[in-house]
Short mmCIF file of C-alpha atoms in Angstrom, two decimals:
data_model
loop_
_atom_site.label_atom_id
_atom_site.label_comp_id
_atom_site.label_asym_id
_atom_site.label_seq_id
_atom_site.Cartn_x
_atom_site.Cartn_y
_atom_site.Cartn_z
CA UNK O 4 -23.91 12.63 2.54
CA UNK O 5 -21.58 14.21 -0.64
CA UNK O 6 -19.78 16.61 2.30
CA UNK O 7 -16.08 17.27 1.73
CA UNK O 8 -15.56 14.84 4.94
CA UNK O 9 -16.57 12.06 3.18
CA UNK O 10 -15.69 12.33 -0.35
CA UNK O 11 -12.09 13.80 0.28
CA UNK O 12 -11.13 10.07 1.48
CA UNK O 13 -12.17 8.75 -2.41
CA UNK O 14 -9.82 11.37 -3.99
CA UNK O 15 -7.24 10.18 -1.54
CA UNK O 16 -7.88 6.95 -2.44
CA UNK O 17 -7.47 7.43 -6.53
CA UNK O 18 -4.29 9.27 -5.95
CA UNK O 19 -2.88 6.27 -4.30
CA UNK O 20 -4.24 3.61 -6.60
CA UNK O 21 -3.44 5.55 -9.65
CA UNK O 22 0.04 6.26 -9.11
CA UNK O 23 0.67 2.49 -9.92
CA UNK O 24 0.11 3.67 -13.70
CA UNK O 25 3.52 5.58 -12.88
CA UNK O 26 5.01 2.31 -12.42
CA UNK O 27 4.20 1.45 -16.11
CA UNK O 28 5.41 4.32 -17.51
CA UNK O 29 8.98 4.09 -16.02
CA UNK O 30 9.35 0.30 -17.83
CA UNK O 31 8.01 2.60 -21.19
CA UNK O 32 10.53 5.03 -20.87
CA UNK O 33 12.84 4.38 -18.57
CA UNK O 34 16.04 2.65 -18.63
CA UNK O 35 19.20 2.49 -15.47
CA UNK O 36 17.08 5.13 -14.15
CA UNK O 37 14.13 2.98 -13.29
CA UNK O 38 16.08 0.75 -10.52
CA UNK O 39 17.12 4.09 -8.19
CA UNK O 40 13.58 5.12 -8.55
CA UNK O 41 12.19 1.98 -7.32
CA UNK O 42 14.64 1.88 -4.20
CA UNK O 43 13.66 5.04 -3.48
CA UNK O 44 9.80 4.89 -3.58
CA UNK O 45 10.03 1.31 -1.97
CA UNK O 46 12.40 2.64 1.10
CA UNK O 47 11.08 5.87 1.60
CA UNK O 48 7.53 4.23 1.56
CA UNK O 49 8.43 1.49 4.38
CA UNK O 50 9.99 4.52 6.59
CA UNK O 51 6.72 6.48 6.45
CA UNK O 52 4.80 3.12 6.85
CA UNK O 53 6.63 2.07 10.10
CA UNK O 54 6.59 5.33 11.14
CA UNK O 55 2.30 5.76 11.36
CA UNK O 56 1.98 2.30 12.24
CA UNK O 57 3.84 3.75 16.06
CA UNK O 58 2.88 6.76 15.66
CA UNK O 59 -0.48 7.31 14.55
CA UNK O 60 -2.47 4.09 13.79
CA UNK O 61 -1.58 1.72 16.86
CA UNK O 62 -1.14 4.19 19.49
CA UNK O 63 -4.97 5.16 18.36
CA UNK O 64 -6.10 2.17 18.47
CA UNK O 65 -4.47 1.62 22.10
CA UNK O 66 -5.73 4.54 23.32
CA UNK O 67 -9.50 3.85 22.26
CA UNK O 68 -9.53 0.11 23.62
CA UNK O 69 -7.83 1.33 26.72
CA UNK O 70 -10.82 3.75 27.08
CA UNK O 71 -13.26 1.55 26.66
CA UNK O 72 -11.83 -1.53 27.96
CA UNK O 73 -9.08 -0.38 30.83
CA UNK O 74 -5.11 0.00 29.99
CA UNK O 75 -4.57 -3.88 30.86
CA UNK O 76 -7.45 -5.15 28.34
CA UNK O 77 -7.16 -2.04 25.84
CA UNK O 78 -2.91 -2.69 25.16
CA UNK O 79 -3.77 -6.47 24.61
CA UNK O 80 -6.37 -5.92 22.29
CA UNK O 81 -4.63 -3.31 20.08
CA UNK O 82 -1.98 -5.77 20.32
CA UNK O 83 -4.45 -8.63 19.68
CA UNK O 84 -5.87 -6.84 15.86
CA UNK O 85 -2.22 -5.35 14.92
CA UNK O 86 -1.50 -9.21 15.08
CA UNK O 87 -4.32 -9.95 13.09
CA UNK O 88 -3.47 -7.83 10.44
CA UNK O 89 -0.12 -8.92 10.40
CA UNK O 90 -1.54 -12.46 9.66
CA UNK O 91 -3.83 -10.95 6.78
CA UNK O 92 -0.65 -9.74 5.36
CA UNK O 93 1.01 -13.42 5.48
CA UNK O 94 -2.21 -15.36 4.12
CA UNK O 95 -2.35 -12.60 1.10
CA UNK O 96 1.57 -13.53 0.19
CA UNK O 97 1.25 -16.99 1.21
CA UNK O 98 -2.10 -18.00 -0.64
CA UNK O 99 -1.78 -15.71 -3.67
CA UNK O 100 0.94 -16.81 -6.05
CA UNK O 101 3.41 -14.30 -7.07
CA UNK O 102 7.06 -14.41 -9.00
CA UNK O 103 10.09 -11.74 -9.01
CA UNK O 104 9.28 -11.05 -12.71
CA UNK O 105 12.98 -9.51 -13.73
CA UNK O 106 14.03 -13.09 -13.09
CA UNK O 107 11.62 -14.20 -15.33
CA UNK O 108 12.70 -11.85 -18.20
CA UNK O 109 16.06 -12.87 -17.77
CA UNK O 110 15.11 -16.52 -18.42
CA UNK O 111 12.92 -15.65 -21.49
CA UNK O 112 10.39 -17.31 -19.77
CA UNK O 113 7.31 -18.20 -21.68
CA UNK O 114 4.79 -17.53 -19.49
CA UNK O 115 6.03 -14.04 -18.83
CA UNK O 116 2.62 -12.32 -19.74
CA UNK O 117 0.36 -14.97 -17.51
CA UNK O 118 2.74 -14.09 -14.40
CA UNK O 119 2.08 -10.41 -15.82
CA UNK O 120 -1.99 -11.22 -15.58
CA UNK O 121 -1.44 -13.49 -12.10
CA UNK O 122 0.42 -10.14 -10.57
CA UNK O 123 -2.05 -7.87 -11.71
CA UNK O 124 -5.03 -9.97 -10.12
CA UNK O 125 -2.67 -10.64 -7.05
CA UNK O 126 -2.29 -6.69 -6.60
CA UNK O 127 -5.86 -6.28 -7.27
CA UNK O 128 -6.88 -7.95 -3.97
CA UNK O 129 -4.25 -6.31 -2.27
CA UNK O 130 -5.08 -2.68 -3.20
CA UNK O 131 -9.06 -3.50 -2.27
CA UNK O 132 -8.54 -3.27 1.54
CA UNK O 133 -5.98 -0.78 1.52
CA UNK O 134 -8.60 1.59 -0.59
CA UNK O 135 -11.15 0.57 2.39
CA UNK O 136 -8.31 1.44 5.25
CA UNK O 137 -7.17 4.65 3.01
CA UNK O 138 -11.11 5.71 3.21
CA UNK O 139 -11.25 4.86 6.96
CA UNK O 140 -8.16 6.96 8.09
CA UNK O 141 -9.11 9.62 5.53
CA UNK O 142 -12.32 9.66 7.11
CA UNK O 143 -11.10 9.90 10.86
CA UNK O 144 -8.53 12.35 10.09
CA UNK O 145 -7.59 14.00 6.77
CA UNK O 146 -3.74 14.35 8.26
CA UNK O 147 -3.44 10.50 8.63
CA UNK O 148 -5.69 9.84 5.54
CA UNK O 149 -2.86 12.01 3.40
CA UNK O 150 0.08 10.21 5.09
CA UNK O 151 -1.35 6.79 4.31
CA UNK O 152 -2.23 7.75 0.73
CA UNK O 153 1.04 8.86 0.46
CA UNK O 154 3.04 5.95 1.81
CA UNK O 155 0.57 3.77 -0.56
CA UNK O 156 1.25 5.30 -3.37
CA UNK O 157 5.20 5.37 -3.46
CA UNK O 158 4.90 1.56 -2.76
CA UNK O 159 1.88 1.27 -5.62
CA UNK O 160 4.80 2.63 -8.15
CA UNK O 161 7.11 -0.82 -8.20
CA UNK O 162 3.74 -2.69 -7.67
CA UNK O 163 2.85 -0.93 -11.78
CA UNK O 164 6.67 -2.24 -12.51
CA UNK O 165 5.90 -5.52 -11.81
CA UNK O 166 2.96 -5.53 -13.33
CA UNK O 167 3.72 -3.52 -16.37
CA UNK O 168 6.83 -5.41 -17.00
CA UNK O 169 6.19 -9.06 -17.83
CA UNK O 170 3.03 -7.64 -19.59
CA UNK O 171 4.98 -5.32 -22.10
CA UNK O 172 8.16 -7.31 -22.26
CA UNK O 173 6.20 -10.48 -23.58
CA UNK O 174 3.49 -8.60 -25.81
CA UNK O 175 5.49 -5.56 -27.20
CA UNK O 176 2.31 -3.67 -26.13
CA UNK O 177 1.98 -0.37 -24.37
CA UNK O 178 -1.55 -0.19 -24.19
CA UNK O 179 -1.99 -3.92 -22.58
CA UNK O 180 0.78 -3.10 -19.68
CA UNK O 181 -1.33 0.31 -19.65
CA UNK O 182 -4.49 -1.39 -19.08
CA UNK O 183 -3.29 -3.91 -16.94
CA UNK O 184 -1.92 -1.64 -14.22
CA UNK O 185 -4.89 0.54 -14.58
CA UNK O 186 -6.61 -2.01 -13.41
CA UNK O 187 -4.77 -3.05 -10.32
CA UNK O 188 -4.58 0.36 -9.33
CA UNK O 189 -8.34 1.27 -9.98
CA UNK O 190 -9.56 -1.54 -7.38
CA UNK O 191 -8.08 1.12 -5.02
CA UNK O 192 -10.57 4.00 -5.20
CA UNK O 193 -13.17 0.82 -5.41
CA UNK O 194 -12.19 -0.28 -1.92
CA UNK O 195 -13.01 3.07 -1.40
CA UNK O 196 -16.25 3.79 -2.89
CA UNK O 197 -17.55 0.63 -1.36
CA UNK O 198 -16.30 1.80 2.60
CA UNK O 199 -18.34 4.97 1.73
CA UNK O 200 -21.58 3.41 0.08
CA UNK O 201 -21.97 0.81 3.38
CA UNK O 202 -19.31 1.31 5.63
CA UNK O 203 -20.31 4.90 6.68
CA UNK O 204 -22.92 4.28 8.86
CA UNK O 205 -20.85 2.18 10.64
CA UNK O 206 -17.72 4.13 11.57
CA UNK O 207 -17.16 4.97 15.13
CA UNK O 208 -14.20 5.08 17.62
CA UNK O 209 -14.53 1.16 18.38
CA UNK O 210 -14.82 0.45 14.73
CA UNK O 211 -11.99 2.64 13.71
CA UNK O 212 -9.96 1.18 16.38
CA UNK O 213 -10.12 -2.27 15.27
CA UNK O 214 -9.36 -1.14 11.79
CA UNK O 215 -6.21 0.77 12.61
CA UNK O 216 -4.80 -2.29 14.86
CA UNK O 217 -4.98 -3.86 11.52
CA UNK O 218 -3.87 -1.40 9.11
CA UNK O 219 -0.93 -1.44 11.96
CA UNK O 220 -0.12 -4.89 10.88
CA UNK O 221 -0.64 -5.25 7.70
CA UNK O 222 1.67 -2.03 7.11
CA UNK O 223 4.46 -3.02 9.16
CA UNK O 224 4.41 -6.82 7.93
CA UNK O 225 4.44 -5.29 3.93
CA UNK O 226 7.66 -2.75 4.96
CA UNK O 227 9.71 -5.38 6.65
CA UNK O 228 8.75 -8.65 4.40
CA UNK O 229 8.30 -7.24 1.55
CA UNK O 230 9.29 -3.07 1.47
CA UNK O 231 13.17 -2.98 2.60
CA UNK O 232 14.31 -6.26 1.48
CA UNK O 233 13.07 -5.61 -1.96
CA UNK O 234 14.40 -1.96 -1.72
CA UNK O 235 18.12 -3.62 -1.25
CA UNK O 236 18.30 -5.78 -3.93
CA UNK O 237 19.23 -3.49 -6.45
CA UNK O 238 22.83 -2.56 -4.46
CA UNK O 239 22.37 1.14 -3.76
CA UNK O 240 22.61 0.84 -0.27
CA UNK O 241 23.32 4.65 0.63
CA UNK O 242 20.16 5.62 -1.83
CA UNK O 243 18.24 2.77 0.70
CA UNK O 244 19.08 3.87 4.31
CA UNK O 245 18.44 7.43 3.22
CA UNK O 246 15.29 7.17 1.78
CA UNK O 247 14.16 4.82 4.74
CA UNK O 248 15.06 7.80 7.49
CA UNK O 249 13.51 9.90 4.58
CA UNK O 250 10.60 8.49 5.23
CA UNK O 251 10.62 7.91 9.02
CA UNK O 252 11.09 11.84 9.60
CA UNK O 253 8.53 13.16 7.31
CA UNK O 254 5.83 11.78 9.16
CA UNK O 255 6.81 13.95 12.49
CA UNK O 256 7.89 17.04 10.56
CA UNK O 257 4.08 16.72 8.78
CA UNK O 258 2.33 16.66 11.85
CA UNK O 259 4.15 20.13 12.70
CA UNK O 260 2.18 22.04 9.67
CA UNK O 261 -0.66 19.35 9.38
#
């Protein structure tokens, strides 16, 4: 049960949910700096997201439907659960309420620390399933389970920003915008945990099929709804479209020494 196979996915897992504590530590010490970092991580994160969504995670799902199902049946269902996951993706951002918090800070807003709680619960529920699909790939292959933990953890670093920010900005506190990101980020390895605990026995080709239709779409609809356009607003354009092809070629050049 406690084999490398299975437990390597956790520690996958932990890296990516952890790095959000990164995020608070830039708004601690970091000034002009902060804003290229974020473009960089949030780019470079939707290139390598695109990039396994067509090159690893659909076209695996595709090819295990088709097997099981015929080419006609097996395209249309990958098709059918990328879709789904793509609408996962929309009911998260449309259902869960969520502000751009430097605009808050520039209006002095009040209720800067409860949009600083509402984000961290709002990224809480977000990083659950991804520490699930993070196990689940990590589990199938340790290759894609690395390039997903990856890609989630250069986004999870402006996810601690936005978190971290309204929560030190309105309390003067370190260790509250500490704690608070910790906590978004540690429902990651949670996700995780859980997927191994009762997921497990579950996991086959069929299984993992469905779930990497829906990674698919929940990864693409986060890189270009969320990902690039918040990567651009900060006006360093050239910083942006390199770090996207950044991020689209690493995933090919990894699977050369991976």
């Amino acid at each position: 049960m406690f084999d490398f196979h299975s437990i390597m996915p956790i520690f996958l897992s932990l890296f990516a949910g952890l790095s959000t504590v990164i995020g608070a530590f830039i708004v601690f010490f970091s000034k002009s700096g902060s804003k290229k970092l974020i473009t960089f991580a949030l780019s470079f994160s939707a290139g390598v997201m695109i990039t396994i969504s067509f090159t690893d995670l659909f076209p695996t799902a595709e090819e295990t439907l088709s097997k099981n199902f015929g080419k006609f049946d097996g395209v249309l269902l990958a098709l059918l659960f990328l879709i789904i996951g793509t609408l996962i993706a929309f009911l998260i951002d449309h259902f869960i309420p969520s502000e751009e918090s430097k605009q808050l800070i520039d209006k002095n807003n009040t209720n800067l620390y409860r949009v600083g709680f509402v984000t961290m619960i709002a990224l809480m529920l977000h990083n659950f399933p991804e520490g699930i699909a993070t196990y689940v790939s990590g589990y199938q292959s340790t290759t894609l389970g690395i390039s997903i933990a990856l890609a989630i953890a250069l986004h999870n670093i402006p996810e601690g920003v936005s978190i971290a920010m309204p929560i030190y900005y309105s309390t003067r506190s370190k260790s509250k915008a500490f704690k608070y990101t910790f906590l978004s980020g540690i429902a990651e390895p949670v996700g995780a945990i859980l997927a191994f605990l009762f997921l497990k026995p579950y996991i086959n080709d069929f299984i993992l099929s469905i779930v990497f239709g829906i990674v698919a779409g929940i990864m693409l609809y986060i890189s270009f709804e969320e990902l690039i356009p918040e990567s651009r607003v900060y006006g360093f354009n050239l910083l942006y479209i390199f770090s996207l092809i950044l991020g689209i070629c690493i995933i090919p050049i990894s699977h050369i020494f991976l």
